[in-house]
Short mmCIF file of N, CA and C and ligand atoms in Angstrom, two decimals:
data_model
loop_
_atom_site.label_atom_id
_atom_site.label_comp_id
_atom_site.label_asym_id
_atom_site.label_seq_id
_atom_site.Cartn_x
_atom_site.Cartn_y
_atom_site.Cartn_z
N MET A 1 -86.92 -41.45 -2.66
CA MET A 1 -85.84 -42.12 -3.40
C MET A 1 -84.65 -42.37 -2.46
N PRO A 2 -84.07 -43.56 -2.49
CA PRO A 2 -82.91 -43.80 -1.62
C PRO A 2 -81.79 -42.83 -1.94
N GLU A 3 -81.00 -42.50 -0.91
CA GLU A 3 -79.92 -41.51 -1.04
C GLU A 3 -79.00 -41.82 -2.23
N ASN A 4 -78.62 -43.13 -2.37
CA ASN A 4 -77.63 -43.46 -3.41
C ASN A 4 -78.20 -43.44 -4.83
N GLN A 5 -79.51 -43.23 -4.95
CA GLN A 5 -80.07 -43.14 -6.31
C GLN A 5 -80.31 -41.69 -6.74
N LYS A 6 -80.04 -40.77 -5.82
CA LYS A 6 -80.22 -39.37 -6.17
C LYS A 6 -79.25 -39.00 -7.28
N GLN A 7 -79.73 -38.36 -8.32
CA GLN A 7 -78.89 -37.98 -9.45
C GLN A 7 -78.43 -36.53 -9.30
N ALA A 8 -77.36 -36.34 -8.55
CA ALA A 8 -76.84 -34.99 -8.42
C ALA A 8 -76.02 -34.65 -9.65
N GLN A 9 -76.25 -33.49 -10.22
CA GLN A 9 -75.53 -33.09 -11.43
C GLN A 9 -74.74 -31.82 -11.15
N LEU A 10 -73.47 -31.87 -11.53
CA LEU A 10 -72.59 -30.72 -11.31
C LEU A 10 -72.38 -29.99 -12.62
N ILE A 11 -72.53 -28.69 -12.56
CA ILE A 11 -72.29 -27.88 -13.76
C ILE A 11 -71.28 -26.79 -13.41
N PHE A 12 -70.29 -26.62 -14.26
CA PHE A 12 -69.30 -25.56 -14.08
C PHE A 12 -69.54 -24.52 -15.16
N ARG A 13 -69.69 -23.26 -14.75
CA ARG A 13 -70.02 -22.23 -15.75
C ARG A 13 -69.60 -20.86 -15.24
N PRO A 14 -69.53 -19.87 -16.16
CA PRO A 14 -69.19 -18.51 -15.72
C PRO A 14 -70.22 -17.96 -14.73
N MET A 15 -69.75 -17.17 -13.78
CA MET A 15 -70.61 -16.54 -12.77
C MET A 15 -71.44 -15.43 -13.42
N THR A 16 -72.69 -15.31 -12.98
CA THR A 16 -73.53 -14.20 -13.47
C THR A 16 -74.00 -13.38 -12.26
N THR A 17 -74.58 -12.24 -12.54
CA THR A 17 -75.02 -11.37 -11.44
C THR A 17 -76.10 -12.05 -10.59
N SER A 18 -76.86 -12.95 -11.17
CA SER A 18 -77.91 -13.61 -10.37
C SER A 18 -77.34 -14.65 -9.40
N ASP A 19 -76.04 -14.97 -9.55
CA ASP A 19 -75.40 -15.91 -8.60
C ASP A 19 -74.89 -15.20 -7.35
N LEU A 20 -74.86 -13.86 -7.37
CA LEU A 20 -74.05 -13.14 -6.38
C LEU A 20 -74.43 -13.40 -4.92
N ASP A 21 -75.72 -13.53 -4.62
CA ASP A 21 -76.13 -13.79 -3.23
C ASP A 21 -75.54 -15.11 -2.75
N GLN A 22 -75.65 -16.13 -3.60
CA GLN A 22 -75.15 -17.45 -3.21
C GLN A 22 -73.63 -17.49 -3.17
N VAL A 23 -72.99 -16.81 -4.12
CA VAL A 23 -71.53 -16.77 -4.15
C VAL A 23 -71.01 -16.10 -2.86
N ALA A 24 -71.63 -15.00 -2.49
CA ALA A 24 -71.20 -14.29 -1.27
C ALA A 24 -71.42 -15.17 -0.04
N ALA A 25 -72.50 -15.97 -0.04
CA ALA A 25 -72.77 -16.86 1.10
C ALA A 25 -71.70 -17.95 1.19
N VAL A 26 -71.30 -18.51 0.05
CA VAL A 26 -70.24 -19.53 0.03
C VAL A 26 -68.95 -18.92 0.56
N ASP A 27 -68.66 -17.70 0.14
CA ASP A 27 -67.43 -17.03 0.57
C ASP A 27 -67.45 -16.74 2.07
N ARG A 28 -68.62 -16.33 2.57
CA ARG A 28 -68.76 -16.04 4.02
C ARG A 28 -68.49 -17.28 4.85
N ALA A 29 -68.92 -18.44 4.32
CA ALA A 29 -68.75 -19.70 5.06
C ALA A 29 -67.31 -20.19 5.00
N ALA A 30 -66.49 -19.58 4.12
CA ALA A 30 -65.14 -20.10 3.89
C ALA A 30 -64.04 -19.26 4.51
N PHE A 31 -64.26 -17.96 4.67
CA PHE A 31 -63.16 -17.07 5.03
C PHE A 31 -63.48 -16.18 6.23
N PRO A 32 -62.47 -15.88 7.06
CA PRO A 32 -62.69 -14.95 8.17
C PRO A 32 -63.01 -13.53 7.67
N THR A 33 -62.43 -13.16 6.53
CA THR A 33 -62.75 -11.85 5.95
C THR A 33 -63.22 -12.09 4.51
N PRO A 34 -64.51 -12.38 4.36
CA PRO A 34 -65.01 -12.70 3.02
C PRO A 34 -65.08 -11.48 2.12
N TRP A 35 -65.14 -11.72 0.82
CA TRP A 35 -65.35 -10.62 -0.12
C TRP A 35 -66.81 -10.18 -0.04
N PRO A 36 -67.05 -8.87 -0.07
CA PRO A 36 -68.45 -8.42 -0.16
C PRO A 36 -69.01 -8.73 -1.55
N LYS A 37 -70.33 -8.77 -1.62
CA LYS A 37 -71.00 -9.09 -2.89
C LYS A 37 -70.53 -8.15 -4.02
N ASP A 38 -70.34 -6.89 -3.68
CA ASP A 38 -69.94 -5.90 -4.68
C ASP A 38 -68.58 -6.21 -5.30
N ALA A 39 -67.72 -6.87 -4.54
CA ALA A 39 -66.39 -7.21 -5.07
C ALA A 39 -66.54 -8.23 -6.19
N PHE A 40 -67.45 -9.20 -6.00
CA PHE A 40 -67.70 -10.18 -7.07
C PHE A 40 -68.35 -9.50 -8.28
N LEU A 41 -69.28 -8.58 -8.01
CA LEU A 41 -69.94 -7.85 -9.09
C LEU A 41 -68.89 -7.10 -9.91
N TYR A 42 -67.97 -6.44 -9.23
CA TYR A 42 -66.90 -5.70 -9.90
C TYR A 42 -66.10 -6.64 -10.81
N GLU A 43 -65.78 -7.81 -10.29
CA GLU A 43 -64.97 -8.76 -11.07
C GLU A 43 -65.71 -9.26 -12.30
N ILE A 44 -67.01 -9.53 -12.15
CA ILE A 44 -67.80 -9.96 -13.32
C ILE A 44 -67.76 -8.86 -14.38
N LYS A 45 -67.88 -7.62 -13.93
CA LYS A 45 -67.96 -6.50 -14.88
C LYS A 45 -66.62 -6.22 -15.54
N ARG A 46 -65.51 -6.59 -14.88
CA ARG A 46 -64.19 -6.38 -15.49
C ARG A 46 -64.00 -7.26 -16.72
N GLY A 47 -64.82 -8.33 -16.78
CA GLY A 47 -64.89 -9.16 -17.98
C GLY A 47 -63.57 -9.65 -18.52
N ARG A 48 -62.96 -8.83 -19.35
CA ARG A 48 -61.77 -9.24 -20.07
C ARG A 48 -60.62 -9.62 -19.15
N ASN A 49 -60.58 -9.01 -17.96
CA ASN A 49 -59.42 -9.19 -17.09
C ASN A 49 -59.62 -10.17 -15.96
N SER A 50 -60.78 -10.78 -15.89
CA SER A 50 -60.94 -11.78 -14.84
C SER A 50 -61.82 -12.94 -15.30
N VAL A 51 -61.55 -14.06 -14.68
CA VAL A 51 -62.32 -15.28 -14.97
C VAL A 51 -63.07 -15.61 -13.68
N CYS A 52 -64.39 -15.51 -13.72
CA CYS A 52 -65.22 -15.74 -12.54
C CYS A 52 -66.18 -16.88 -12.87
N TRP A 53 -66.05 -17.98 -12.18
CA TRP A 53 -66.90 -19.14 -12.47
C TRP A 53 -67.53 -19.67 -11.18
N VAL A 54 -68.57 -20.46 -11.36
CA VAL A 54 -69.17 -21.17 -10.23
C VAL A 54 -69.34 -22.64 -10.58
N ALA A 55 -69.49 -23.45 -9.54
CA ALA A 55 -69.95 -24.82 -9.70
C ALA A 55 -71.37 -24.84 -9.15
N GLU A 56 -72.26 -25.40 -9.93
CA GLU A 56 -73.67 -25.41 -9.55
C GLU A 56 -74.12 -26.87 -9.46
N GLN A 57 -74.79 -27.17 -8.37
CA GLN A 57 -75.26 -28.54 -8.19
C GLN A 57 -76.77 -28.59 -8.37
N ALA A 58 -77.21 -29.42 -9.30
CA ALA A 58 -78.64 -29.61 -9.50
C ALA A 58 -79.03 -30.93 -8.86
N GLU A 59 -79.83 -30.85 -7.81
CA GLU A 59 -80.25 -32.08 -7.13
C GLU A 59 -81.44 -32.69 -7.87
N SER A 60 -81.68 -33.97 -7.60
CA SER A 60 -82.78 -34.63 -8.30
C SER A 60 -84.13 -34.02 -7.93
N GLY A 61 -84.20 -33.42 -6.74
CA GLY A 61 -85.46 -32.79 -6.32
C GLY A 61 -85.75 -31.49 -7.07
N GLY A 62 -84.82 -31.04 -7.90
CA GLY A 62 -85.06 -29.82 -8.69
C GLY A 62 -84.33 -28.61 -8.16
N GLU A 63 -83.87 -28.71 -6.91
CA GLU A 63 -83.17 -27.57 -6.32
C GLU A 63 -81.81 -27.39 -6.99
N ILE A 64 -81.48 -26.13 -7.31
CA ILE A 64 -80.18 -25.84 -7.91
C ILE A 64 -79.47 -24.84 -7.02
N GLN A 65 -78.22 -25.15 -6.69
CA GLN A 65 -77.51 -24.20 -5.84
C GLN A 65 -76.05 -24.08 -6.21
N VAL A 66 -75.52 -22.88 -5.95
CA VAL A 66 -74.09 -22.64 -6.15
C VAL A 66 -73.34 -23.29 -4.99
N VAL A 67 -72.39 -24.17 -5.32
CA VAL A 67 -71.65 -24.87 -4.27
C VAL A 67 -70.17 -24.50 -4.24
N ALA A 68 -69.73 -23.72 -5.22
CA ALA A 68 -68.32 -23.30 -5.22
C ALA A 68 -68.17 -22.11 -6.17
N SER A 69 -67.12 -21.32 -5.90
CA SER A 69 -66.86 -20.20 -6.80
C SER A 69 -65.37 -19.91 -6.85
N ILE A 70 -64.98 -19.25 -7.94
CA ILE A 70 -63.57 -18.88 -8.11
C ILE A 70 -63.49 -17.57 -8.89
N VAL A 71 -62.49 -16.77 -8.53
CA VAL A 71 -62.16 -15.57 -9.31
C VAL A 71 -60.66 -15.62 -9.60
N ILE A 72 -60.32 -15.48 -10.87
CA ILE A 72 -58.91 -15.43 -11.28
C ILE A 72 -58.69 -14.15 -12.06
N TRP A 73 -57.61 -13.44 -11.69
CA TRP A 73 -57.26 -12.22 -12.42
C TRP A 73 -56.28 -12.56 -13.53
N LEU A 74 -56.52 -12.00 -14.70
CA LEU A 74 -55.60 -12.20 -15.82
C LEU A 74 -54.74 -10.96 -15.97
N VAL A 75 -53.42 -11.15 -15.82
CA VAL A 75 -52.48 -10.03 -15.96
C VAL A 75 -51.42 -10.49 -16.97
N LEU A 76 -51.48 -9.92 -18.15
CA LEU A 76 -50.60 -10.34 -19.25
C LEU A 76 -50.68 -11.86 -19.42
N ASP A 77 -49.55 -12.58 -19.26
CA ASP A 77 -49.64 -14.03 -19.47
C ASP A 77 -49.76 -14.79 -18.15
N GLU A 78 -50.22 -14.08 -17.11
CA GLU A 78 -50.29 -14.67 -15.78
C GLU A 78 -51.73 -14.77 -15.28
N ALA A 79 -52.06 -15.92 -14.69
CA ALA A 79 -53.37 -16.11 -14.06
C ALA A 79 -53.16 -16.07 -12.55
N HIS A 80 -53.73 -15.06 -11.90
CA HIS A 80 -53.55 -14.87 -10.45
C HIS A 80 -54.85 -15.27 -9.76
N ILE A 81 -54.80 -16.34 -8.98
CA ILE A 81 -56.03 -16.81 -8.33
C ILE A 81 -56.37 -15.87 -7.16
N GLY A 82 -57.51 -15.23 -7.27
CA GLY A 82 -57.94 -14.25 -6.28
C GLY A 82 -58.67 -14.89 -5.13
N THR A 83 -59.61 -15.77 -5.45
CA THR A 83 -60.34 -16.46 -4.39
C THR A 83 -60.94 -17.76 -4.95
N LEU A 84 -61.04 -18.73 -4.08
CA LEU A 84 -61.63 -20.04 -4.42
C LEU A 84 -62.27 -20.59 -3.16
N ALA A 85 -63.51 -20.98 -3.26
CA ALA A 85 -64.18 -21.55 -2.08
C ALA A 85 -65.20 -22.59 -2.49
N VAL A 86 -65.26 -23.65 -1.70
CA VAL A 86 -66.27 -24.70 -1.87
C VAL A 86 -67.13 -24.68 -0.61
N LYS A 87 -68.42 -24.80 -0.80
CA LYS A 87 -69.36 -24.75 0.33
C LYS A 87 -69.10 -25.91 1.29
N PRO A 88 -69.08 -25.64 2.61
CA PRO A 88 -68.93 -26.76 3.55
C PRO A 88 -70.03 -27.79 3.28
N GLY A 89 -69.71 -29.05 3.41
CA GLY A 89 -70.70 -30.08 3.10
C GLY A 89 -70.52 -30.61 1.68
N TYR A 90 -69.83 -29.84 0.86
CA TYR A 90 -69.57 -30.26 -0.52
C TYR A 90 -68.07 -30.44 -0.76
N ARG A 91 -67.29 -30.29 0.30
CA ARG A 91 -65.84 -30.42 0.15
C ARG A 91 -65.44 -31.90 0.07
N GLY A 92 -64.24 -32.13 -0.44
CA GLY A 92 -63.74 -33.51 -0.52
C GLY A 92 -64.37 -34.32 -1.62
N GLN A 93 -65.01 -33.65 -2.58
CA GLN A 93 -65.65 -34.37 -3.70
C GLN A 93 -65.03 -33.95 -5.04
N LYS A 94 -63.85 -33.36 -4.98
CA LYS A 94 -63.11 -32.92 -6.18
C LYS A 94 -63.74 -31.71 -6.88
N ILE A 95 -64.66 -31.06 -6.19
CA ILE A 95 -65.30 -29.89 -6.82
C ILE A 95 -64.30 -28.76 -6.96
N GLY A 96 -63.51 -28.50 -5.91
CA GLY A 96 -62.50 -27.45 -5.98
C GLY A 96 -61.46 -27.75 -7.06
N GLN A 97 -61.04 -28.99 -7.11
CA GLN A 97 -60.04 -29.41 -8.11
C GLN A 97 -60.56 -29.20 -9.53
N LYS A 98 -61.78 -29.65 -9.78
CA LYS A 98 -62.34 -29.54 -11.14
C LYS A 98 -62.55 -28.07 -11.52
N LEU A 99 -63.07 -27.29 -10.56
CA LEU A 99 -63.32 -25.87 -10.84
C LEU A 99 -62.02 -25.14 -11.14
N LEU A 100 -60.99 -25.41 -10.34
CA LEU A 100 -59.69 -24.76 -10.56
C LEU A 100 -59.09 -25.21 -11.91
N ALA A 101 -59.13 -26.50 -12.19
CA ALA A 101 -58.55 -26.99 -13.44
C ALA A 101 -59.29 -26.41 -14.65
N LEU A 102 -60.62 -26.41 -14.58
CA LEU A 102 -61.39 -25.89 -15.72
C LEU A 102 -61.15 -24.40 -15.95
N THR A 103 -61.04 -23.65 -14.86
CA THR A 103 -60.84 -22.20 -15.03
C THR A 103 -59.41 -21.89 -15.48
N LEU A 104 -58.46 -22.73 -15.09
CA LEU A 104 -57.10 -22.52 -15.59
C LEU A 104 -57.02 -22.84 -17.08
N ILE A 105 -57.81 -23.82 -17.52
CA ILE A 105 -57.88 -24.10 -18.96
C ILE A 105 -58.45 -22.87 -19.68
N GLU A 106 -59.49 -22.29 -19.09
CA GLU A 106 -60.09 -21.07 -19.67
C GLU A 106 -59.07 -19.93 -19.70
N CYS A 107 -58.27 -19.82 -18.61
CA CYS A 107 -57.23 -18.78 -18.58
C CYS A 107 -56.21 -19.01 -19.69
N GLN A 108 -55.87 -20.27 -19.90
CA GLN A 108 -54.89 -20.56 -20.95
C GLN A 108 -55.46 -20.19 -22.32
N ARG A 109 -56.73 -20.51 -22.51
CA ARG A 109 -57.39 -20.15 -23.77
C ARG A 109 -57.34 -18.63 -24.01
N ARG A 110 -57.36 -17.89 -22.88
CA ARG A 110 -57.35 -16.42 -22.99
C ARG A 110 -55.94 -15.84 -22.87
N GLY A 111 -54.92 -16.68 -22.99
CA GLY A 111 -53.56 -16.15 -23.12
C GLY A 111 -52.63 -16.38 -21.95
N ALA A 112 -53.14 -16.93 -20.84
CA ALA A 112 -52.25 -17.15 -19.69
C ALA A 112 -51.32 -18.33 -19.95
N ARG A 113 -50.12 -18.23 -19.47
CA ARG A 113 -49.14 -19.30 -19.62
C ARG A 113 -48.70 -19.84 -18.27
N GLN A 114 -48.90 -19.06 -17.22
CA GLN A 114 -48.49 -19.48 -15.87
C GLN A 114 -49.52 -18.98 -14.85
N ALA A 115 -49.43 -19.50 -13.63
CA ALA A 115 -50.40 -19.10 -12.60
C ALA A 115 -49.69 -18.88 -11.27
N LEU A 116 -50.31 -18.03 -10.43
CA LEU A 116 -49.76 -17.83 -9.09
C LEU A 116 -50.88 -17.54 -8.11
N LEU A 117 -50.56 -17.67 -6.84
CA LEU A 117 -51.54 -17.43 -5.79
C LEU A 117 -50.85 -17.24 -4.45
N GLU A 118 -51.60 -16.64 -3.52
CA GLU A 118 -51.17 -16.59 -2.13
C GLU A 118 -52.14 -17.44 -1.32
N VAL A 119 -51.60 -18.16 -0.34
CA VAL A 119 -52.45 -18.99 0.51
C VAL A 119 -51.95 -18.89 1.95
N ARG A 120 -52.91 -18.89 2.89
CA ARG A 120 -52.53 -18.81 4.31
C ARG A 120 -51.63 -19.99 4.67
N GLN A 121 -50.63 -19.67 5.49
CA GLN A 121 -49.66 -20.70 5.89
C GLN A 121 -50.35 -21.87 6.59
N SER A 122 -51.45 -21.58 7.31
CA SER A 122 -52.15 -22.63 8.06
C SER A 122 -53.13 -23.43 7.20
N ASN A 123 -53.33 -23.01 5.96
CA ASN A 123 -54.37 -23.63 5.13
C ASN A 123 -53.81 -24.84 4.37
N HIS A 124 -53.68 -25.94 5.09
CA HIS A 124 -53.04 -27.12 4.51
C HIS A 124 -53.90 -27.79 3.44
N ALA A 125 -55.23 -27.72 3.59
CA ALA A 125 -56.11 -28.34 2.59
C ALA A 125 -55.92 -27.65 1.24
N ALA A 126 -55.94 -26.32 1.24
CA ALA A 126 -55.78 -25.58 -0.01
C ALA A 126 -54.39 -25.82 -0.60
N GLN A 127 -53.38 -25.81 0.26
CA GLN A 127 -52.02 -26.04 -0.26
C GLN A 127 -51.91 -27.42 -0.92
N ALA A 128 -52.56 -28.42 -0.32
CA ALA A 128 -52.52 -29.77 -0.91
C ALA A 128 -53.21 -29.77 -2.27
N LEU A 129 -54.33 -29.06 -2.35
CA LEU A 129 -55.03 -28.96 -3.64
C LEU A 129 -54.11 -28.31 -4.69
N TYR A 130 -53.49 -27.22 -4.32
CA TYR A 130 -52.64 -26.51 -5.30
C TYR A 130 -51.43 -27.36 -5.71
N ARG A 131 -50.87 -28.08 -4.75
CA ARG A 131 -49.73 -28.96 -5.10
C ARG A 131 -50.18 -30.03 -6.09
N LYS A 132 -51.41 -30.54 -5.87
CA LYS A 132 -51.92 -31.57 -6.79
C LYS A 132 -52.03 -31.01 -8.21
N LEU A 133 -52.36 -29.74 -8.31
CA LEU A 133 -52.45 -29.10 -9.64
C LEU A 133 -51.07 -28.80 -10.22
N GLY A 134 -50.02 -28.95 -9.40
CA GLY A 134 -48.66 -28.71 -9.90
C GLY A 134 -48.01 -27.44 -9.38
N PHE A 135 -48.73 -26.69 -8.51
CA PHE A 135 -48.15 -25.47 -7.95
C PHE A 135 -47.00 -25.83 -7.00
N GLU A 136 -46.01 -24.94 -6.98
CA GLU A 136 -44.89 -25.11 -6.05
C GLU A 136 -44.71 -23.85 -5.22
N THR A 137 -44.26 -24.04 -3.98
CA THR A 137 -44.00 -22.89 -3.11
C THR A 137 -42.74 -22.18 -3.56
N VAL A 138 -42.86 -20.86 -3.74
CA VAL A 138 -41.68 -20.11 -4.19
C VAL A 138 -41.32 -18.97 -3.24
N GLY A 139 -42.15 -18.71 -2.24
CA GLY A 139 -41.80 -17.62 -1.34
C GLY A 139 -42.84 -17.42 -0.24
N LEU A 140 -42.56 -16.43 0.60
CA LEU A 140 -43.41 -16.13 1.75
C LEU A 140 -43.70 -14.64 1.76
N ARG A 141 -44.94 -14.24 1.99
CA ARG A 141 -45.25 -12.82 2.12
C ARG A 141 -45.63 -12.58 3.58
N LYS A 142 -44.76 -11.86 4.28
CA LYS A 142 -44.92 -11.67 5.72
C LYS A 142 -46.16 -10.80 6.01
N ASP A 143 -46.90 -11.22 7.04
CA ASP A 143 -48.03 -10.41 7.53
C ASP A 143 -48.99 -10.03 6.40
N TYR A 144 -49.25 -10.95 5.52
CA TYR A 144 -50.03 -10.65 4.31
C TYR A 144 -51.51 -10.46 4.63
N TYR A 145 -52.02 -11.25 5.58
CA TYR A 145 -53.44 -11.18 5.90
C TYR A 145 -53.65 -10.26 7.09
N LYS A 146 -54.27 -9.12 6.83
CA LYS A 146 -54.36 -8.09 7.86
C LYS A 146 -55.32 -8.49 8.99
N ASP A 147 -56.26 -9.43 8.70
CA ASP A 147 -57.21 -9.81 9.76
C ASP A 147 -56.56 -10.64 10.85
N THR A 148 -55.67 -11.55 10.47
CA THR A 148 -55.05 -12.44 11.47
C THR A 148 -53.53 -12.28 11.55
N HIS A 149 -53.01 -11.38 10.72
CA HIS A 149 -51.55 -11.14 10.64
C HIS A 149 -50.77 -12.40 10.26
N GLU A 150 -51.45 -13.27 9.53
CA GLU A 150 -50.79 -14.50 9.12
C GLU A 150 -49.94 -14.25 7.86
N ASP A 151 -48.88 -15.02 7.72
CA ASP A 151 -48.06 -14.94 6.51
C ASP A 151 -48.76 -15.69 5.37
N ALA A 152 -48.45 -15.26 4.15
CA ALA A 152 -48.95 -15.98 2.97
C ALA A 152 -47.82 -16.75 2.34
N ILE A 153 -48.15 -17.94 1.89
CA ILE A 153 -47.21 -18.71 1.07
C ILE A 153 -47.52 -18.35 -0.38
N LEU A 154 -46.47 -18.04 -1.12
CA LEU A 154 -46.64 -17.72 -2.53
C LEU A 154 -46.35 -18.99 -3.34
N MET A 155 -47.33 -19.37 -4.16
CA MET A 155 -47.16 -20.59 -4.96
C MET A 155 -47.33 -20.26 -6.45
N THR A 156 -46.53 -20.92 -7.27
CA THR A 156 -46.66 -20.67 -8.71
C THR A 156 -46.75 -22.00 -9.48
N LEU A 157 -47.39 -21.90 -10.61
CA LEU A 157 -47.45 -23.00 -11.56
C LEU A 157 -46.78 -22.46 -12.82
N GLU A 158 -45.59 -22.93 -13.07
CA GLU A 158 -44.73 -22.29 -14.08
C GLU A 158 -45.27 -22.40 -15.51
N ARG A 159 -45.94 -23.52 -15.79
CA ARG A 159 -46.44 -23.70 -17.16
C ARG A 159 -47.80 -24.39 -17.11
N LEU A 160 -48.80 -23.75 -17.66
CA LEU A 160 -50.12 -24.37 -17.69
C LEU A 160 -50.10 -25.50 -18.72
N ASN A 161 -50.31 -26.70 -18.23
CA ASN A 161 -50.24 -27.89 -19.09
C ASN A 161 -51.66 -28.39 -19.36
N LEU A 162 -52.10 -28.17 -20.57
CA LEU A 162 -53.49 -28.45 -20.93
C LEU A 162 -53.88 -29.90 -20.69
N GLU A 163 -52.99 -30.80 -21.06
CA GLU A 163 -53.28 -32.23 -20.92
C GLU A 163 -53.49 -32.61 -19.45
N ASN A 164 -52.57 -32.10 -18.62
CA ASN A 164 -52.66 -32.38 -17.19
C ASN A 164 -53.92 -31.76 -16.58
N LEU A 165 -54.20 -30.52 -16.98
CA LEU A 165 -55.38 -29.83 -16.44
C LEU A 165 -56.67 -30.53 -16.87
N ALA A 166 -56.68 -31.02 -18.10
CA ALA A 166 -57.89 -31.70 -18.60
C ALA A 166 -58.15 -32.97 -17.79
N GLN A 167 -57.08 -33.65 -17.43
CA GLN A 167 -57.21 -34.87 -16.62
C GLN A 167 -57.75 -34.53 -15.22
N LEU A 168 -57.19 -33.45 -14.64
CA LEU A 168 -57.63 -33.03 -13.31
C LEU A 168 -59.09 -32.53 -13.35
N ALA A 169 -59.48 -31.92 -14.45
CA ALA A 169 -60.85 -31.43 -14.59
C ALA A 169 -61.85 -32.58 -14.65
N GLN A 170 -61.35 -33.76 -15.03
CA GLN A 170 -62.20 -34.97 -15.04
C GLN A 170 -62.23 -35.64 -13.67
N GLY A 171 -61.46 -35.11 -12.74
CA GLY A 171 -61.44 -35.68 -11.39
C GLY A 171 -60.26 -36.62 -11.17
N GLY A 172 -59.34 -36.66 -12.12
CA GLY A 172 -58.19 -37.57 -12.02
C GLY A 172 -57.17 -37.15 -10.99
C1 COA B 1 -59.49 -25.68 -0.25
C2 COA B 1 -60.83 -26.09 -0.86
C3 COA B 1 -61.19 -25.09 -1.98
C4 COA B 1 -60.69 -27.50 -1.46
O1 COA B 1 -61.86 -27.81 -2.19
P1 COA B 1 -62.43 -29.31 -2.20
O2 COA B 1 -63.48 -29.36 -3.23
O3 COA B 1 -62.83 -29.71 -0.83
O4 COA B 1 -61.15 -30.13 -2.62
P2 COA B 1 -61.12 -31.37 -3.61
O5 COA B 1 -62.09 -32.39 -3.16
O6 COA B 1 -61.24 -30.91 -5.00
O7 COA B 1 -59.65 -31.94 -3.33
C5 COA B 1 -58.71 -32.11 -4.38
C6 COA B 1 -57.37 -32.41 -3.76
O8 COA B 1 -56.98 -31.37 -2.87
C7 COA B 1 -56.36 -31.91 -1.71
N1 COA B 1 -57.23 -31.66 -0.53
C8 COA B 1 -58.44 -31.06 -0.54
N2 COA B 1 -58.91 -30.97 0.72
C9 COA B 1 -57.97 -31.52 1.53
C10 COA B 1 -57.89 -31.71 2.94
N3 COA B 1 -58.87 -31.31 3.77
N4 COA B 1 -56.78 -32.29 3.43
C11 COA B 1 -55.76 -32.69 2.61
N5 COA B 1 -55.80 -32.54 1.25
C12 COA B 1 -56.89 -31.96 0.74
C13 COA B 1 -56.20 -33.40 -1.96
O9 COA B 1 -54.97 -33.57 -2.63
C14 COA B 1 -57.34 -33.67 -2.93
O10 COA B 1 -57.07 -34.73 -3.80
P3 COA B 1 -57.49 -36.25 -3.40
O11 COA B 1 -58.98 -36.20 -3.15
O12 COA B 1 -57.13 -37.05 -4.61
O13 COA B 1 -56.72 -36.59 -2.17
C15 COA B 1 -61.96 -26.14 0.22
O14 COA B 1 -61.51 -26.90 1.31
C16 COA B 1 -62.38 -24.76 0.73
O15 COA B 1 -63.26 -24.13 0.16
N6 COA B 1 -61.76 -24.29 1.83
C17 COA B 1 -62.08 -22.99 2.41
C18 COA B 1 -61.68 -21.84 1.49
C19 COA B 1 -60.22 -21.92 1.10
O16 COA B 1 -59.35 -22.26 1.89
N7 COA B 1 -59.94 -21.53 -0.16
C20 COA B 1 -58.60 -21.45 -0.69
C21 COA B 1 -58.01 -20.13 -0.34
S1 COA B 1 -56.37 -19.94 -0.92
#
């Protein structure tokens, strides 16, 4: 089948224990100090206090693979983004944007009203994504990343806006 006729289907859904090998592989490909598999397992088991989702791509050939993952911690009315990664080769297709928007909608459904995150100062791609979602820089955390001694930029989204998030979840 010609490349442009391949029917790739993207599904966004909660992470399960059977995703863990693939989720850990996506994380390893994204970060100098990736989360171990057990850290994701712990987050899934915390259930009420975290939102753990994946994006799964079903290719026309039948192969299904995890291409992105996210973990968000819920603390009172705050959604704290713990980790977000898209598999290399699948970036630049709005997968990160859709996954983040959909999970923030889920966080809002579960009581969150605002969101925050830390991001490496050198990570311009992620910062651009967060700005597109409406996050603003509010501070700096010195020497936050112990592996590279890099500073973290602290970004917040003051009010989760369902209408805006729904549009972003559609790829807008
Ligand atoms: C950051 C990351 C999650 C983005 O995911 P992605 O699926 O490639 O991003 P999207 O295609 O959804 O991009 C959405 C928006 O983000 C911004 N963006 C994403 N990648 C960008 C890049 N390389 N340069 C500039 N802007 C970028 C753009 O505003 C883009 O909107 P546009 O396509 O309308 O211009 C991905 O690059 C990644 O996994 N990086 C490694 C792990 C990481 O840094 N995680 C975040 C830790 S805080």
